[in-house]
Coordinates of C-alpha atoms in Angstrom, one line a residue:
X1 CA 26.3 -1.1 -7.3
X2 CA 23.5 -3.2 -5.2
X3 CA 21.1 -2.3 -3.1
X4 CA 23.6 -3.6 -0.3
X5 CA 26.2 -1.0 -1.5
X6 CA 24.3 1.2 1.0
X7 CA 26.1 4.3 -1.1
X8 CA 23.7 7.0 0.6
X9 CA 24.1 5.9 3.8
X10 CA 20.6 5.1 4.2
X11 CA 21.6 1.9 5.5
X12 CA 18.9 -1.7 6.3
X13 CA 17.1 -1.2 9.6
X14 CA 17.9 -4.7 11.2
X15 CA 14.6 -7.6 11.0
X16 CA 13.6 -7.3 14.9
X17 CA 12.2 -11.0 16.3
X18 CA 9.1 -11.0 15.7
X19 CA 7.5 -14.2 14.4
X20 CA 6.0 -14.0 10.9
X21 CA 2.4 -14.2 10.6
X22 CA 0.9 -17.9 9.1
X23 CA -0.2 -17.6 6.0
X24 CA -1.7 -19.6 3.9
X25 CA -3.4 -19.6 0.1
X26 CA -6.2 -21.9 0.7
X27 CA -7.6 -24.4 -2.3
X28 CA -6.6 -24.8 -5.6
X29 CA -8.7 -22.1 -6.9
X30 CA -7.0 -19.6 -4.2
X31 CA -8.9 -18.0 -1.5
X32 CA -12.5 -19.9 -1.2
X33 CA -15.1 -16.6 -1.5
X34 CA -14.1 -14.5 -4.4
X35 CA -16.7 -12.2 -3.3
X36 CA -14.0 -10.8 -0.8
X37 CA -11.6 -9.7 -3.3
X38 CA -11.2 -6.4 -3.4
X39 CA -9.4 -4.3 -6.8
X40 CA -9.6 -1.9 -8.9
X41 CA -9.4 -3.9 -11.9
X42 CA -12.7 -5.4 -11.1
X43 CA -13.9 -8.4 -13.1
X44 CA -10.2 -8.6 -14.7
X45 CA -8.9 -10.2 -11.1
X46 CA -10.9 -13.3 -12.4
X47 CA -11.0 -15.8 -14.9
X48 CA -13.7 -18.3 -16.6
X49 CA -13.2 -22.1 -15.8
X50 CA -13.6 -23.8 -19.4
X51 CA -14.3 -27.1 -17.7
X52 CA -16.4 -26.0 -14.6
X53 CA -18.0 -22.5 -16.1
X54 CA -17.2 -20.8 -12.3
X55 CA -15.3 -18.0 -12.0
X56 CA -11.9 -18.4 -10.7
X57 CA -9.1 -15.9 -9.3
X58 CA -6.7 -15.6 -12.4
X59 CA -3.7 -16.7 -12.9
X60 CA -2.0 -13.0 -12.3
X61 CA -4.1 -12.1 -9.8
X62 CA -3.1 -14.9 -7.7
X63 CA 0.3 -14.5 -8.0
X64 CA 0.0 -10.5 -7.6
X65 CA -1.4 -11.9 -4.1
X66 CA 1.1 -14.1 -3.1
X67 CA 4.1 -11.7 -4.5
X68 CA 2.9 -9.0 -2.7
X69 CA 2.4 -10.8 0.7
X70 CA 6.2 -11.4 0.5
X71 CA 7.1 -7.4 -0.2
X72 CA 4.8 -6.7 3.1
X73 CA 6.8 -9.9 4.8
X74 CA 10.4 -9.4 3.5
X75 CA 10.9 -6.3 2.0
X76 CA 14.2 -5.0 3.5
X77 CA 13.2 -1.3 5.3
X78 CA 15.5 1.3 5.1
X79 CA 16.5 3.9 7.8
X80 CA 16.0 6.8 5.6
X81 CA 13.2 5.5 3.0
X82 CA 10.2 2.4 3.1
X83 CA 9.1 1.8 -0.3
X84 CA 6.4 -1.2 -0.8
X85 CA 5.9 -1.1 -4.8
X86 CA 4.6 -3.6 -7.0
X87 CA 5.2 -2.7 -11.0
X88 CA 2.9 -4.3 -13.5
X89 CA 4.1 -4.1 -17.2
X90 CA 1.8 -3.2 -20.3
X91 CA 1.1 -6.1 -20.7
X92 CA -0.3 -7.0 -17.7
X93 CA -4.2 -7.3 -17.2
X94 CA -4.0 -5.9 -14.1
X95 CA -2.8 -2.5 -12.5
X96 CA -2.6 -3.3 -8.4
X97 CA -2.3 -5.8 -6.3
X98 CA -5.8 -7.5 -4.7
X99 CA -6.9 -7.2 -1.2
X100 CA -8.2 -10.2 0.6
X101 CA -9.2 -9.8 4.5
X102 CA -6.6 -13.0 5.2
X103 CA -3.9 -10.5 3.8
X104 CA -4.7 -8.5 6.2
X105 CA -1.8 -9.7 9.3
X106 CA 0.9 -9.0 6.4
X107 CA -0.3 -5.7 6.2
X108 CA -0.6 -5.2 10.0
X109 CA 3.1 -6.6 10.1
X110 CA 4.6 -4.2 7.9
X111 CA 2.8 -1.6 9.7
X112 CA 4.5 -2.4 13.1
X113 CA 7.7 -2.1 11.5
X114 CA 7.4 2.2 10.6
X115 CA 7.4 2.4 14.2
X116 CA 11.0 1.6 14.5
X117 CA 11.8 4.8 12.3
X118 CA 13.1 7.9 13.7
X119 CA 14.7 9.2 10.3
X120 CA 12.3 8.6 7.9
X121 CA 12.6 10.9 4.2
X122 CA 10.7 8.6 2.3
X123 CA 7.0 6.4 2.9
X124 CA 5.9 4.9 -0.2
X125 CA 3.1 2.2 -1.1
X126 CA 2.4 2.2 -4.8
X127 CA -0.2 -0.7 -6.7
X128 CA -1.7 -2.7 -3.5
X129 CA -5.1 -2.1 -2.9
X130 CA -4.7 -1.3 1.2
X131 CA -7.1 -3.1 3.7
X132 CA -10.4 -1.3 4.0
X133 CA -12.2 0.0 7.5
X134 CA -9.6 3.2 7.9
X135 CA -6.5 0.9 8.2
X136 CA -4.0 3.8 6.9
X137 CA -5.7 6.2 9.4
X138 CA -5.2 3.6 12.4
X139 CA -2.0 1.8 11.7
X140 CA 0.3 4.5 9.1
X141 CA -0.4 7.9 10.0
X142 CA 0.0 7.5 13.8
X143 CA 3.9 6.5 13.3
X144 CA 4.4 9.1 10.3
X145 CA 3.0 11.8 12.7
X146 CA 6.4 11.1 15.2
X147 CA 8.1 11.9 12.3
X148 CA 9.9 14.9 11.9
X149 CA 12.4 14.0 8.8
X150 CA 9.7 12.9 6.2
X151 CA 10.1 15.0 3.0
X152 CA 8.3 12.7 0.4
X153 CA 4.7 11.0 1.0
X154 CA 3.6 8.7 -2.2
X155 CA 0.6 6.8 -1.9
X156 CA -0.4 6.0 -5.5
X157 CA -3.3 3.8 -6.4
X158 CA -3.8 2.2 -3.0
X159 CA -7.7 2.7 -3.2
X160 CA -7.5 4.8 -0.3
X161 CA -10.9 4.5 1.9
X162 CA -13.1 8.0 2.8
X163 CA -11.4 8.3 6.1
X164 CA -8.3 7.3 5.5
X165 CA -8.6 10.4 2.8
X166 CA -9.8 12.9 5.2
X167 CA -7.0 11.6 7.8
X168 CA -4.2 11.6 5.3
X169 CA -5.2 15.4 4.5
X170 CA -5.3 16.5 8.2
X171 CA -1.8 15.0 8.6
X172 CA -0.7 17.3 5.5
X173 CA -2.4 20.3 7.3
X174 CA -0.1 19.6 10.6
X175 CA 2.9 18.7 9.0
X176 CA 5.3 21.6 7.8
X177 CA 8.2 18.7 6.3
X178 CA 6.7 17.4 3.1
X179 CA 8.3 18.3 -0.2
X180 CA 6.3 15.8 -2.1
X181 CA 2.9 14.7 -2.1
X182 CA 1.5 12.1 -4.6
X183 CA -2.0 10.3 -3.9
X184 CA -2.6 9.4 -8.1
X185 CA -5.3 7.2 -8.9
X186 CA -7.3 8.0 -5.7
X187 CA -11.0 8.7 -5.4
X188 CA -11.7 11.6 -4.0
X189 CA -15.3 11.5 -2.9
X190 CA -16.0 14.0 -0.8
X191 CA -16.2 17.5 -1.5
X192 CA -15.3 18.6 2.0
X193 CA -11.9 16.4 1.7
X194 CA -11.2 17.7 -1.9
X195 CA -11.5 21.6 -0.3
X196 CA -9.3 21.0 2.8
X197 CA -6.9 18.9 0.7
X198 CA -6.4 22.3 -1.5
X199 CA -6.2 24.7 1.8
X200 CA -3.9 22.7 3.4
X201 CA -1.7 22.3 0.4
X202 CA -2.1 26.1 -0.1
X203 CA -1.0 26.9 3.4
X204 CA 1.9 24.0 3.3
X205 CA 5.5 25.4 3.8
X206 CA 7.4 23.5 1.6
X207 CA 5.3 21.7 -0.3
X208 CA 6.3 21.9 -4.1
X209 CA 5.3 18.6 -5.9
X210 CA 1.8 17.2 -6.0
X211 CA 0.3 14.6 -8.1
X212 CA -3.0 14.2 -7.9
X213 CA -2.9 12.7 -11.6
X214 CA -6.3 10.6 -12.2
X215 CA -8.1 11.3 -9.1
X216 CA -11.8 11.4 -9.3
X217 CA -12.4 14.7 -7.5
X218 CA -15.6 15.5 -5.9

């Protein structure tokens, strides 16, 4: 059946009013300063203007962009689950979606929206490379905190910052709900982050999936 099927019960949450932030993909050439473009995939986010010999956003990476300003704007949140996922095929030069600071009122706009949740099971971002300066810390683990149904916790090549790191793991040493755990394809920097992370997983209740599958530990 569809999505609209609503099979499990774990029905839409209804779009409140609030007006939809302007955005706009400025210039032919997409955003002006490339130099703000943040991803993991590096120099593959750009390509080389045969006529102007400038580097250029590519092709995929601007329509990685403005695909995944839609999933933050539209995506349809569920009572139970809130999944923001953006799949890339083999064939695809790149592996997550580009941050640009003018993406960044999508991202608080989606963010506003967890609060409304009182039943979460499932948070999960997966490919989008999150806004820097500790913007999970501040805007996603505040409203997961008030959450005392959330069994599942997936936040998988997101190029989460330091902080938001060392926040994430002190909301896995408070919380005794989580049955899954997945931060893949996260940096792990710090040494003091990567030994807490493995006390508070040891000490967890329930915790019985992790995948920490290509992290660079410290």
């Amino acid at each position: 059946g569809s999505d609209d099927d609503n099979d499990d019960g774990d029905e839409f949450i209804e779009r409140d009013e609030r007006p939809l932030p302007r955005v706009r993909y400025e210039g032919k050439d997409g955003y002006a300063d490339l130099s703000l473009h943040q991803s993991v995939d590096g120099d593959k986010i750009f390509r080389l203007s045969w006529w102007s010999g400038r580097n250029l956003l590519s092709w995929a990476a601007r329509r990685s962009i403005i695909n995944g300003q839609n999933d933050l704007l539209f995506s349809k949140q569920r009572k139970r689950s809130i999944i923001l996922e953006r799949v890339f095929g083999r064939s695809s030069t790149l592996s997550q979606v580009p941050y640009h600071p003018k993406m960044l009122s999508c991202y608080e706009y989606f963010a506003q929206g967890i609060r409304r949740h009182t039943s979460l099971e499932t948070f999960k971002i997966t490919n989008f490379h999150l806004p820097p300066s500790s913007w999970l810390r501040k805007n996603i683990i505040p409203p997961l905190e008030n959450i005392n149904s959330l069994n599942a916790l997936e936040l998988s090549n997101c190029s989460l910052s330091t902080d938001d790191l060392s926040s994430l793991v002190d909301f896995v040493a408070n919380n005794t709900t989580l049955s899954t755990l997945n931060i893949s394809h996260s940096d792990i920097e710090s040494e003091d982050t990567a030994k807490a992370l493995a006390k508070a997983l040891k000490k967890h209740p329930s915790i019985c999936n992790v995948n920490l599958a290509y992290c660079r530990l410290a």
